[in-house]
Every structure is written in structure tokens, then in C-alpha cells.
CSV table of C-alpha atoms in Angstrom, one decimal:
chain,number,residue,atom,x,y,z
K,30,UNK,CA,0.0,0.0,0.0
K,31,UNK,CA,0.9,3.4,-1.1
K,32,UNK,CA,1.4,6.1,2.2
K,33,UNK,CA,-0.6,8.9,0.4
K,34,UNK,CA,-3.3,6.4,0.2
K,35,UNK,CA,-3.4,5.7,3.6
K,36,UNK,CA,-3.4,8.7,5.0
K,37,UNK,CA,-6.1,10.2,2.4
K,38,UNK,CA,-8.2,7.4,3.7
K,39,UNK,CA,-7.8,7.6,7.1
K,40,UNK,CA,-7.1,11.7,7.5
K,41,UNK,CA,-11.1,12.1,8.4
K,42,UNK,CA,-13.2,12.8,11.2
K,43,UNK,CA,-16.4,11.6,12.7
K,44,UNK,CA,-18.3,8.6,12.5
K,45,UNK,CA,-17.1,7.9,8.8
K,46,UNK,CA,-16.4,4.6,8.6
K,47,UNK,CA,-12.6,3.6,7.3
K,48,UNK,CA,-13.8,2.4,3.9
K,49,UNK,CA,-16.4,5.5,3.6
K,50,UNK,CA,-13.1,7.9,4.2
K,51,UNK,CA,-10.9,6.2,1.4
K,52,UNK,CA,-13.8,6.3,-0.5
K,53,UNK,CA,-15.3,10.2,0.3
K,54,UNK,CA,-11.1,11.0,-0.4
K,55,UNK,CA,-11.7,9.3,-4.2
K,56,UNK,CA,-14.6,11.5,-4.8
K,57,UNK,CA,-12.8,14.3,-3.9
K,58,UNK,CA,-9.7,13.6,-6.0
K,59,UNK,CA,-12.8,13.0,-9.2
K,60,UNK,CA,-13.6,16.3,-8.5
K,61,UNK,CA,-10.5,17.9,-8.8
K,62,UNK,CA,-9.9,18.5,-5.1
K,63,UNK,CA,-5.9,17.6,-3.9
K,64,UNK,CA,-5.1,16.9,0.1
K,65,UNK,CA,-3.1,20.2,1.4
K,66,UNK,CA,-0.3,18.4,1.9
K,67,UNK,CA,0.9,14.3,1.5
K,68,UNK,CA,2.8,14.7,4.7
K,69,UNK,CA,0.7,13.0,7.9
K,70,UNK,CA,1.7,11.2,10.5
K,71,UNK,CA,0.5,7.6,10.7
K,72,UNK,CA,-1.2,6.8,14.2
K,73,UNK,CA,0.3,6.8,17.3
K,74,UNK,CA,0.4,4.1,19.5
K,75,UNK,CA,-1.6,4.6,22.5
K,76,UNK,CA,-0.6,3.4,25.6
K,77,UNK,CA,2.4,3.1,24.8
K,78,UNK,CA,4.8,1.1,27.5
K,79,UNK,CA,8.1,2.6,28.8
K,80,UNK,CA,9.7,-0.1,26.7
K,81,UNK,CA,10.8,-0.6,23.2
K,82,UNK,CA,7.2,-1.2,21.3
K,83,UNK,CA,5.9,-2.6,17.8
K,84,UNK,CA,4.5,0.8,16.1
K,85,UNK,CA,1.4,1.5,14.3
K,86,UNK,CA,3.3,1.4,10.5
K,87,UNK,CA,6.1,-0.2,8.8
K,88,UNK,CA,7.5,2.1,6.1
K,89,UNK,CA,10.0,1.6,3.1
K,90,UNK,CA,13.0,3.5,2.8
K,91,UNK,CA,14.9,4.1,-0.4
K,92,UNK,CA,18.7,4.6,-1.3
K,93,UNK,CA,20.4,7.3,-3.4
K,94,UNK,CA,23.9,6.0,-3.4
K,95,UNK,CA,27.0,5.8,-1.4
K,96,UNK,CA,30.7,7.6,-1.1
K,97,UNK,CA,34.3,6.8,0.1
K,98,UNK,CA,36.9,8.5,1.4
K,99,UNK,CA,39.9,7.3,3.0
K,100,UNK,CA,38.3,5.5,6.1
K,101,UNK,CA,35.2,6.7,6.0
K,102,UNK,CA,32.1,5.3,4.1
K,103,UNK,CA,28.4,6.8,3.9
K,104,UNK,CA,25.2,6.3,2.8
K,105,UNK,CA,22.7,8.4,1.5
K,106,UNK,CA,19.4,7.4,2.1
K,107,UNK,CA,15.4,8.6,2.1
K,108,UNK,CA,12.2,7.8,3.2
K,109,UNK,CA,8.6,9.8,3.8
K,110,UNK,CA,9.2,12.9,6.3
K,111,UNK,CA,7.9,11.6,9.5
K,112,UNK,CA,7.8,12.7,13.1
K,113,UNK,CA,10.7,12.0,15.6
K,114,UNK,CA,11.9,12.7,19.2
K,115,UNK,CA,15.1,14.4,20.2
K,116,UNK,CA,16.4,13.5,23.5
K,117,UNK,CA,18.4,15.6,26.1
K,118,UNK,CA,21.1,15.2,28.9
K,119,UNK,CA,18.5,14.9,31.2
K,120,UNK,CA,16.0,11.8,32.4
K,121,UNK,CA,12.5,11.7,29.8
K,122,UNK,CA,14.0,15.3,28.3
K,123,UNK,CA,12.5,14.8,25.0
K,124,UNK,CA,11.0,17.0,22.4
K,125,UNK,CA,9.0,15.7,19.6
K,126,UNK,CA,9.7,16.8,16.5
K,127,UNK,CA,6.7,17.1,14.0
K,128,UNK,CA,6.5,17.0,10.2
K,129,UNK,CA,6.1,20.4,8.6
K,130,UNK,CA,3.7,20.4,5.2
K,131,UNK,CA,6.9,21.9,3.4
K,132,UNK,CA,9.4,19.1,4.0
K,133,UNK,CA,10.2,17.2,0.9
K,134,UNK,CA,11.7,14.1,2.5
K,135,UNK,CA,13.5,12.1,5.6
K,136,UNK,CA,16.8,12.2,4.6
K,137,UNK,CA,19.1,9.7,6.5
K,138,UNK,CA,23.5,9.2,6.1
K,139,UNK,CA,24.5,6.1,7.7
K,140,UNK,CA,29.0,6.4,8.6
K,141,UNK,CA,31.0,3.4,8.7
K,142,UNK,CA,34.8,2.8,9.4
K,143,UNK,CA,35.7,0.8,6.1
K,144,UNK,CA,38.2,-1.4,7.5
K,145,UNK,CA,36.3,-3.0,10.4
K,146,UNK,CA,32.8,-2.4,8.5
K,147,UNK,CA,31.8,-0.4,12.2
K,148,UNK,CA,29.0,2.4,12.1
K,149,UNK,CA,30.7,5.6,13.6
K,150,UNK,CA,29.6,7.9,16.5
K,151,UNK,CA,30.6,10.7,15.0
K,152,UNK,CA,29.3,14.8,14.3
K,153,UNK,CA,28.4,15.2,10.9
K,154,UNK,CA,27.5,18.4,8.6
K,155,UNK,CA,25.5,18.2,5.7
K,156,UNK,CA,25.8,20.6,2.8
K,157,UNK,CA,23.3,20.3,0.1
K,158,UNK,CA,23.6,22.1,-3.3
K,159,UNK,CA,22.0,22.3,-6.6
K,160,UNK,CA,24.2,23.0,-9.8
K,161,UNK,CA,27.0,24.6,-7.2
K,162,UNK,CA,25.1,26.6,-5.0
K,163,UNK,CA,23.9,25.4,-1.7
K,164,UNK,CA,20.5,24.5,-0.7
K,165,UNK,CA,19.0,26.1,2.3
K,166,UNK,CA,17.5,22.4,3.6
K,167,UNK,CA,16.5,23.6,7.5
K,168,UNK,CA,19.1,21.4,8.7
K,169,UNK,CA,23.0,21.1,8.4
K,170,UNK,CA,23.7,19.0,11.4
K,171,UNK,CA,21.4,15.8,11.3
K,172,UNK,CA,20.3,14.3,14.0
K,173,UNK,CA,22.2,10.7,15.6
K,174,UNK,CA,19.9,8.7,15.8
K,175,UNK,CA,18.0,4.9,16.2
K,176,UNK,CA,15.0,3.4,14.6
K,177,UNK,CA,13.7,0.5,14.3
K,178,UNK,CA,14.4,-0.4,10.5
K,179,UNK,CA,17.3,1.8,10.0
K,180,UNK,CA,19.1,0.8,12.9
K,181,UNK,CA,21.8,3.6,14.0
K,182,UNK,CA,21.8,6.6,11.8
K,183,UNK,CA,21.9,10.2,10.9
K,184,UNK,CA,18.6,11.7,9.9
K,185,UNK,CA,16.3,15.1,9.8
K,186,UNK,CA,13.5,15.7,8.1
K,187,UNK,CA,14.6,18.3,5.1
K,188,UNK,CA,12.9,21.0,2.6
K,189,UNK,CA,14.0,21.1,-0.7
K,190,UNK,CA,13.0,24.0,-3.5
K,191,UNK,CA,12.2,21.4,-6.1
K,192,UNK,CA,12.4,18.2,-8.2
K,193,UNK,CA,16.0,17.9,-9.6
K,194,UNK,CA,19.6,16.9,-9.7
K,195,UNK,CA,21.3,17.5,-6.2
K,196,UNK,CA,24.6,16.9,-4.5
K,197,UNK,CA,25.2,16.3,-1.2
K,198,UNK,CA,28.2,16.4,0.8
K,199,UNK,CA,29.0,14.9,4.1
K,200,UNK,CA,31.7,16.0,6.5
K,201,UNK,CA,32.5,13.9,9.2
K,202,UNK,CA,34.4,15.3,12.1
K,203,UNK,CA,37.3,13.3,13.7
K,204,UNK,CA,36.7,10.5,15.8
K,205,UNK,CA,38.4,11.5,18.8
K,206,UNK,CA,36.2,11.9,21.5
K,207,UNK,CA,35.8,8.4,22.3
K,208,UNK,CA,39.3,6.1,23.1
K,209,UNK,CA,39.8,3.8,19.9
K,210,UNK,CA,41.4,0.5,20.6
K,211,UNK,CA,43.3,-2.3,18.7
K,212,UNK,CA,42.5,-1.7,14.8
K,213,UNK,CA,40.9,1.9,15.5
K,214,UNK,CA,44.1,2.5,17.5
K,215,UNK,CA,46.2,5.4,15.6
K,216,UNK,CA,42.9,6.0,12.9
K,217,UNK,CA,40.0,8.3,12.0
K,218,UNK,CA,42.0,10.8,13.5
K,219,UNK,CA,41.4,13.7,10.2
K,220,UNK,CA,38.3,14.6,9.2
K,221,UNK,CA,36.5,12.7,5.7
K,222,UNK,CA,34.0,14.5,2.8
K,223,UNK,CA,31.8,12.7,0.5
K,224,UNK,CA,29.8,13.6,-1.7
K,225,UNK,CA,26.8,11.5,-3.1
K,226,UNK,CA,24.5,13.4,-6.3
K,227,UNK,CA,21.2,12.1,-6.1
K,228,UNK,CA,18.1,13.0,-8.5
K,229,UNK,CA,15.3,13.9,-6.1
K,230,UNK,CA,11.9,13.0,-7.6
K,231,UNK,CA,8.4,13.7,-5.2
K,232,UNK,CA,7.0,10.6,-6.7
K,233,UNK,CA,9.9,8.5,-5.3
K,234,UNK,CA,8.8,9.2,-2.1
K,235,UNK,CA,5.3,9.0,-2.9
K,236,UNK,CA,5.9,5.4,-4.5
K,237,UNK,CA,7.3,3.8,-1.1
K,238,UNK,CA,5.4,1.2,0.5
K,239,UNK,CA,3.6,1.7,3.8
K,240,UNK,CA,2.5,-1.6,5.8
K,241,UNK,CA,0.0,-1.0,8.8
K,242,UNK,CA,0.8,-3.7,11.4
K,243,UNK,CA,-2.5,-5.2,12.9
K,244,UNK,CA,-4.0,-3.6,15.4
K,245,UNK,CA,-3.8,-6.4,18.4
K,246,UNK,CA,-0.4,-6.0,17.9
K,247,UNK,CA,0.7,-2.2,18.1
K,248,UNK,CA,2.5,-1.5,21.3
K,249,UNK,CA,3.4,-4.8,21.7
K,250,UNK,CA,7.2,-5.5,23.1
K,251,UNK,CA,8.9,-6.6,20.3
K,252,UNK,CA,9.9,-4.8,17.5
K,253,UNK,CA,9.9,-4.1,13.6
K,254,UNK,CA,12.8,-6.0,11.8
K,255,UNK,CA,16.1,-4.6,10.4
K,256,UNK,CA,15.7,-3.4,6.6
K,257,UNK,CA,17.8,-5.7,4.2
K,258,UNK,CA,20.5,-3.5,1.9
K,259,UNK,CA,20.7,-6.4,0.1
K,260,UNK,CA,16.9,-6.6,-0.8
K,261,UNK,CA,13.9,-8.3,1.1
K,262,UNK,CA,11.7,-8.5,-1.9
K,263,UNK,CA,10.3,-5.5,-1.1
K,264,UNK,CA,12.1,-2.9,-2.5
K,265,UNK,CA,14.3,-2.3,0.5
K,266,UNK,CA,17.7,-3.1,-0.6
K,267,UNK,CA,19.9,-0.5,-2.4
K,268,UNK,CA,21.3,-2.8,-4.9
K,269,UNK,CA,25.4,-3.2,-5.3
K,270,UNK,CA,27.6,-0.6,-5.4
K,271,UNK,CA,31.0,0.0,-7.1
K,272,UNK,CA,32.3,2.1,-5.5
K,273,UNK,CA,34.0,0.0,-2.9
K,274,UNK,CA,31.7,1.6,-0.4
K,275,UNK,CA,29.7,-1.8,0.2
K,276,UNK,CA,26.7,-2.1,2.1
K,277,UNK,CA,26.3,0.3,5.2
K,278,UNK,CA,26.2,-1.7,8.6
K,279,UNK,CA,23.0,-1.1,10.8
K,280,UNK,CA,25.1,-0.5,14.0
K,281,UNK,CA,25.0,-3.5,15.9
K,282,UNK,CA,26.4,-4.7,18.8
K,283,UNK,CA,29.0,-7.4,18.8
K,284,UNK,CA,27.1,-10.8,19.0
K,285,UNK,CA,27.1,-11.7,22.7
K,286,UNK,CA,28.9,-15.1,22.3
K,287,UNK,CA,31.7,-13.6,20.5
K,288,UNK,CA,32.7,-11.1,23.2
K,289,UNK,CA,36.2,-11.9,24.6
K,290,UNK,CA,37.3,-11.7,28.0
K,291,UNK,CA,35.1,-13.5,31.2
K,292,UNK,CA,31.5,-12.5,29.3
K,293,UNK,CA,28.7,-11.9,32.4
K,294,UNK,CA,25.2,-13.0,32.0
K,295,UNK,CA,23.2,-9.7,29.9
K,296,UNK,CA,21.2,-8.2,32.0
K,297,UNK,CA,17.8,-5.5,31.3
K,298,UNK,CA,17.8,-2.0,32.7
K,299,UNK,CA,15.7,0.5,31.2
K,300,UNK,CA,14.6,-2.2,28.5
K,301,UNK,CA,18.3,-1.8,27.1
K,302,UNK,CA,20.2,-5.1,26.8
K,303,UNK,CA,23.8,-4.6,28.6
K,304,UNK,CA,26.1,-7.2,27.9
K,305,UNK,CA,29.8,-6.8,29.9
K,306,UNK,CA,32.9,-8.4,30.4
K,307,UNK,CA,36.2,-7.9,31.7
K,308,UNK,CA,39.7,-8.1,29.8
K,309,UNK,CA,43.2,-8.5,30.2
K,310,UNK,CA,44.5,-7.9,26.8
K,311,UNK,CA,47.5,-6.1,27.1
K,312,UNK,CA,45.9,-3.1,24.5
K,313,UNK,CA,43.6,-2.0,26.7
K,314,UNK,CA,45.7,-1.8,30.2
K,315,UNK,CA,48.9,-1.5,32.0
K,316,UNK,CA,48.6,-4.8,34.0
K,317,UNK,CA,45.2,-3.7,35.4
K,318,UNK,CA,41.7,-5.2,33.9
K,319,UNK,CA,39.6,-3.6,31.4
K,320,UNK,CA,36.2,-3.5,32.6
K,321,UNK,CA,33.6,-3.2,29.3
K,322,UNK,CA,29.8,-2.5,29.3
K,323,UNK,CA,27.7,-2.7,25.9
K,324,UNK,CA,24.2,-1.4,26.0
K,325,UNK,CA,21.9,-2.1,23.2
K,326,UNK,CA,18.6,-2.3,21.9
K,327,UNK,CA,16.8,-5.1,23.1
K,328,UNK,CA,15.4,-7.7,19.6
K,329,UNK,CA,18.0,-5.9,17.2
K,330,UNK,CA,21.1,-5.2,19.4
K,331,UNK,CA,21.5,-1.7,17.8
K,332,UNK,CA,24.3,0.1,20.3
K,333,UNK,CA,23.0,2.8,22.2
K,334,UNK,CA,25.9,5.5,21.9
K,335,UNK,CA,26.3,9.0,23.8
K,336,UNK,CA,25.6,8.1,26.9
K,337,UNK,CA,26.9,8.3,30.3
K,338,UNK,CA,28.4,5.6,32.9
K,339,UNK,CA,30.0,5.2,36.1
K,340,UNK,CA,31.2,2.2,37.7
K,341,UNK,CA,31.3,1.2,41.8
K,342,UNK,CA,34.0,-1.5,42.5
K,343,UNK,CA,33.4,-3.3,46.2
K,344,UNK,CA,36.1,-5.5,47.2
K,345,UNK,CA,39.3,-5.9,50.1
K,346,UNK,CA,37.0,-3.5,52.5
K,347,UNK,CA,36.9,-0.1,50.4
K,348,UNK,CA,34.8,1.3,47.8
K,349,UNK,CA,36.2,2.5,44.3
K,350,UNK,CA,34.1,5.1,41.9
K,351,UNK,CA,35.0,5.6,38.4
K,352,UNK,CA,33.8,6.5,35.0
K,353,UNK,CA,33.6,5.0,31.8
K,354,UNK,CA,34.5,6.2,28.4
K,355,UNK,CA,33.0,5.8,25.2
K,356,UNK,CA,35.1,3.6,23.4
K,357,UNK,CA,35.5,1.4,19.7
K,358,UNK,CA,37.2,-1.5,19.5
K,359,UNK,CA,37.9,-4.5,16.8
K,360,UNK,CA,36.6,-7.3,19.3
K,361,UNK,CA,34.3,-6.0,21.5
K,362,UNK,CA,32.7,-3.2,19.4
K,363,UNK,CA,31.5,0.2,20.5
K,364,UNK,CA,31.4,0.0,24.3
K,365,UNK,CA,32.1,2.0,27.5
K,366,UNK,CA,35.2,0.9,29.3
K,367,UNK,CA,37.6,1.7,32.3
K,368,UNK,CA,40.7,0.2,33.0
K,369,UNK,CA,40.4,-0.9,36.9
K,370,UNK,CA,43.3,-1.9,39.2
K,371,UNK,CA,43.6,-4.6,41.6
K,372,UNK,CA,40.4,-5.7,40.2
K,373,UNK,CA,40.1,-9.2,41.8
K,374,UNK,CA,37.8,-12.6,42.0
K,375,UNK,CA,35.0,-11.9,44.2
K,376,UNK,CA,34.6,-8.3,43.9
K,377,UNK,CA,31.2,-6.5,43.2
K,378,UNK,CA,30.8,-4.2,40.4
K,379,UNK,CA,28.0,-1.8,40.5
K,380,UNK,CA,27.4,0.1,36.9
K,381,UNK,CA,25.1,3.2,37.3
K,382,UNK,CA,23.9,4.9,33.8
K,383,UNK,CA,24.2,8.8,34.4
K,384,UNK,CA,22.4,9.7,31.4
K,385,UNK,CA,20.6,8.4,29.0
K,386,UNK,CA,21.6,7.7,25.3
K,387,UNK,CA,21.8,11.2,23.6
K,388,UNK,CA,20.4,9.8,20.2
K,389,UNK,CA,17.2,10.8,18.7
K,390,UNK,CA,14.2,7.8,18.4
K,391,UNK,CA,11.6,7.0,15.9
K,392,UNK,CA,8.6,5.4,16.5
K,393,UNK,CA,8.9,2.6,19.2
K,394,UNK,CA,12.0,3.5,20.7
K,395,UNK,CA,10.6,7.0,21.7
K,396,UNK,CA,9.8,5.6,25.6
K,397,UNK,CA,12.9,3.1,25.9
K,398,UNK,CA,15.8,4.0,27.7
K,399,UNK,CA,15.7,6.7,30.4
K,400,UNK,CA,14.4,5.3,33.5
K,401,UNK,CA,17.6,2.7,34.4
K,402,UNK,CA,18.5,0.7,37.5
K,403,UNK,CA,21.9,-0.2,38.7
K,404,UNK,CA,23.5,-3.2,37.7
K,405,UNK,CA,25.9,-5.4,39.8
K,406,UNK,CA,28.5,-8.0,38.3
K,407,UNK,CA,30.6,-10.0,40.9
K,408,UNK,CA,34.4,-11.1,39.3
């Protein structure tokens, strides 16, 4: 089903029936009559949980192309303009962000380290011009953020003047406000810009498919499956690419199973999964352990960066506080991690999220992960 169609059918009010909407917005378009703009939201969930939820709508995004440069890889990819939250450094500080009648689309860049195929918590600028002149869009700096199909991402809804040929280029800031471990060690350090044209075409967006998920089953906890680059049959993949970009990863955790180290038992705070471990490879410490906490999205294991951790270590009578730091690294991923001394069999490790993930949500992950409890690990 086509998302002008739905919303045409369903934009009415009163006792109208569903069918007798979809059919009054026919009559209407027979007449001559056009809806003021194609741009609605799809419903809301009500009742939603303070937990990662199944949404009202499963929508199909599109891909324009991709760019290299030196380390860095993007994406550039679309879908219909569509409401989202921002979050701030504060417990449920969140502002929604509705879709204005003039934006033309969702425009979303995914980053990715090319040799360890890792998606990047960087800052991003987006400059968009048409035949060499920029493009006032309403937004240079996208948004970091998570959805459910899309995974980890950059994204804002933009306004463009017209149909046409456009360019786009990404600038993405060094890496260096998170440690960078084993094959990030030394890397990412200067800053990378790609630019990806793209032929921007209203019916494109118009075109996309738009599932409604049943109704018994909105809000329940689960969630909508990752989109396939490659293709799912349903005209979600992107195709191949020649550019030796390959296919954007959807920021996932490590697999569980294949963390090194002594690997604790994942545990569920705030309906994010955290998996943690503790290491003694040499690249991480001086002799000491490397404590390591990855929190992710529960169903998908999508990692939950810009956030804030501290860590309580009990053990030999005294009490040790410490904070963790964002971190990447070729084993265990993009993490949080401290390097601890005299860290020793028996001892109790409290972990205590500060703030919540600084990343913006879509639908279903707009209630998830601000209200945490502490969690305890014993060595």
C-alpha cells in the first residue's frame, strides 16, 4: 500500500467509517480537489509502554547511493518525512519533532569505518547544493539517531526548492572523543568528505510502500525487523555498489557469544540489553583489567551510543568510583570501558547509567531507555 493512500483514507473525522473515508477522499480527487499536503503522520500508538514497542506502520525507505573517502564510508538514504523525538542530557528530556507540510523528505546518512565495517559515533555536517550553490535544507547538522528499521543513523526531516539533480556532501568530524582500541588505534584521527548526487523526484517518495501492522499487535514489546540492503523482496535493498563503499552496517552490537574476555550473564535495565565483560588484553591496560559495558537495543542489538556511565567497584573493604568512556574497538565493538586496578575474583561491580543515550528515536523507541537501574556483576 501506497502512504498517500493511507493517510487520504484515514485523515477524516467523525463517525465515517474507514472504507467510507478512502472512498469520500476518491470522490474528492474526481472532483478535482488535492489533500493540502501528503505529509501526515501515521497513528500513534496509544498506551504506549516505557519499553521498546511494535509501532502502528512499517514504512519503506529508499537509497540514493553511497561515497568513500579514506576511512570513511556513507550512505545516503530517504524515506517519507515523518515525526521523531530528540532527546536531552536529562531523564524523559524529549521533544518531539513534527513534520512540517513543506518538507520534501526524511533524509538519513549512515558512517561506517571501512576497515572494520563499524558504524561511527561521530558529528556530521550536511551541505546540500544544486548545480553549485547550496541549498537552504532547514538542517546542516542531522540528528544521531536509532530506529527500528534503520538501525543507527543520521537523519532530519529536510525541505528542498524542487524536483531535480542534487549533491550532497557529508563532513564527518574526527573520531576523537571516544578512546579507539586495537584496529581503531592510531585511525580516524582527520576529518573525511563525500559527496553523493542524487536526483530527487516527489513521486519516489510517494511510491514507497507503507505496511500497517494489525492492530492487536501495536504496542506490543517486540519490534519491527532490520531493513535488508541487500533486498527483502520488497524494494528495500539499495542494490550493489561499485564504489567499494559496500553495504552500510545497521550499528550492531558485537554478538554476545563472540565477546572476549570473562563475558557476564546480559542483563535488562531500562529495556536496554547490557552485555559486559572484563579483559586483560594487554591493548587496553597497563597490567590492570579492562572493565567493558555494551548497552543495546533489546530484539535488534542496535548500540546505544552518547551516553553516560559510572562504575562502583566493592572488594578488600573499600569502595572505588570511576567513570567510563566511550570507546571502539575490533573485538568488543562500540562500548564504555575503564581500566580498573587490583580488580580481583569476588569483587562487586555496580554500573550506574548517568544519562541516557543522547540519540534521537523513531517510533517505538521514543519511551525506551531513560528510566535505568543499577546493575551489579561479581568477578
Amino acid at each position: 500500500m501506497k502512504r498517500r493512500g493511507f493517510l487520504r483514507g484515514t485523515a477524516g473525522i467523525g463517525a465515517v467509517g474507514t472504507a467510507g473515508i478512502a472512498g469520500l477522499a476518491g470522490c474528492l480527487e474526481r472532483l478535482g480537489f488535492e489533500e493540502e499536503s501528503a505529509w501526515a503522520n501515521p497513528p500513534l500508538v496509544e498506551n504506549r509502554p516505557n519499553a521498546v514497542y511494535l509501532p502502528a506502520s512499517r514504512e519503506e525507505m529508499g537509497t540514493y547511493g553511497t561515497a568513500t573517502d579514506g576511512d570513511y564510508a556513507a550512505a545516503l538514504s530517504y524515506t517519507f518525512p515523518h515525526r521523531f523525538w530528540t532527546v536531552e542530557a536529562t531523564n524523559e528530556g524529549k521533544t518531539l519533532v513534527e513534520v512540517d507540510a513543506d518538507d520534501s523528505l526524511h533524509l538519513m546518512v549512515s558512517v561506517w569505518d571501512r576497515e572494520t565495517h563499524t558504524a561511527l559515533p561521530a558529528t556530521l555536517r550536511l551541505e546540500v547544493s544544486q548545480d553549485g550553490e547550496p541549498v537552504d535544507t532547514g538542517t546542516s547538522s542531522p540528528w544521531p539517531m536509532i530506529s527500528q528499521r534503520m538501525g543507527f543513523h543520521y537523519g532530519d526531516n529536510v525541505q528542498l526548492p524542487g524536483e531535480g539533480a542534487y549533491t550532497v556532501r557529508v563532513t564527518v568530524n574526527p573520531v576523537t572523543g571516544i578512546n579507539r582500541t586495537g584496529s581503531f588505534e592510531g585511525r580516524l584521527e582527520s576529518p573525511g568528505s563525500l559527496e553523493i548526487d542524487f536526483e530527487y523526484a516527489r513521486s519516489d517518495i510517494h511510491d514507497l510502500s507503507f505496511k500497517t501492522i494489525p492492530e492487536e499487535r501495536r504496542g506490543s514489546r517486540e519490534a519491527l525487523s532490520l531493513m535488508s540492503h541487500g533486498g527483502d523482496g520488497g524494494g528495500d535493498g539499495n542494490g550493489g555498489h561499485s564504489d567499494g563503499a559496500g553495504q552500510p552496517p545497521m550499528g550492531r552490537g558485537v554478538p554476545i557469544e563472540d565477546l572476549p574476555g570473562q563475558v557476564f550473564d546480559p542483563q535488562r535495565s531500562g529495556d536496554a540489553t547490557f552485555a559486559a565483560l572484563v579483559s586483560d588484553a594487554d591493548r587496553f591496560t597497563d597490567g590492570s583489567s579492562y572493565l567493558a559495558i555494551s548497552p543495546r537495543t533489546p530484539y535488534n542489538d542496535i548500540v546505544l551510543p552518547f551516553t553516560s556511565l559510572s562504575a562502583a567497584v566493592e572488594g578488600s573493604g573499600s569502595v572505588r568510583q570511576t567513570e567510563l568512556v566511550e570507546a571502539l574497538d575490533h573485538e568488543i565493538g562500540h562500548h564504555y570501558g575503564v581500566a580498573i586496578d587490583d580488580l580481583a575474583a569476588g569483587d562487586r561491580v555496580t554500573v550506574s547509567v548517568d544519562s541516557p543515550p543522547q540519540v534521537s528515536r523513531h517510533d517505538g523507541y521514543e519511551t525506551a531507555f531513560f528510566d535505568f537501574d543499577e546493575l551489579s556483576y561479581t568477578v
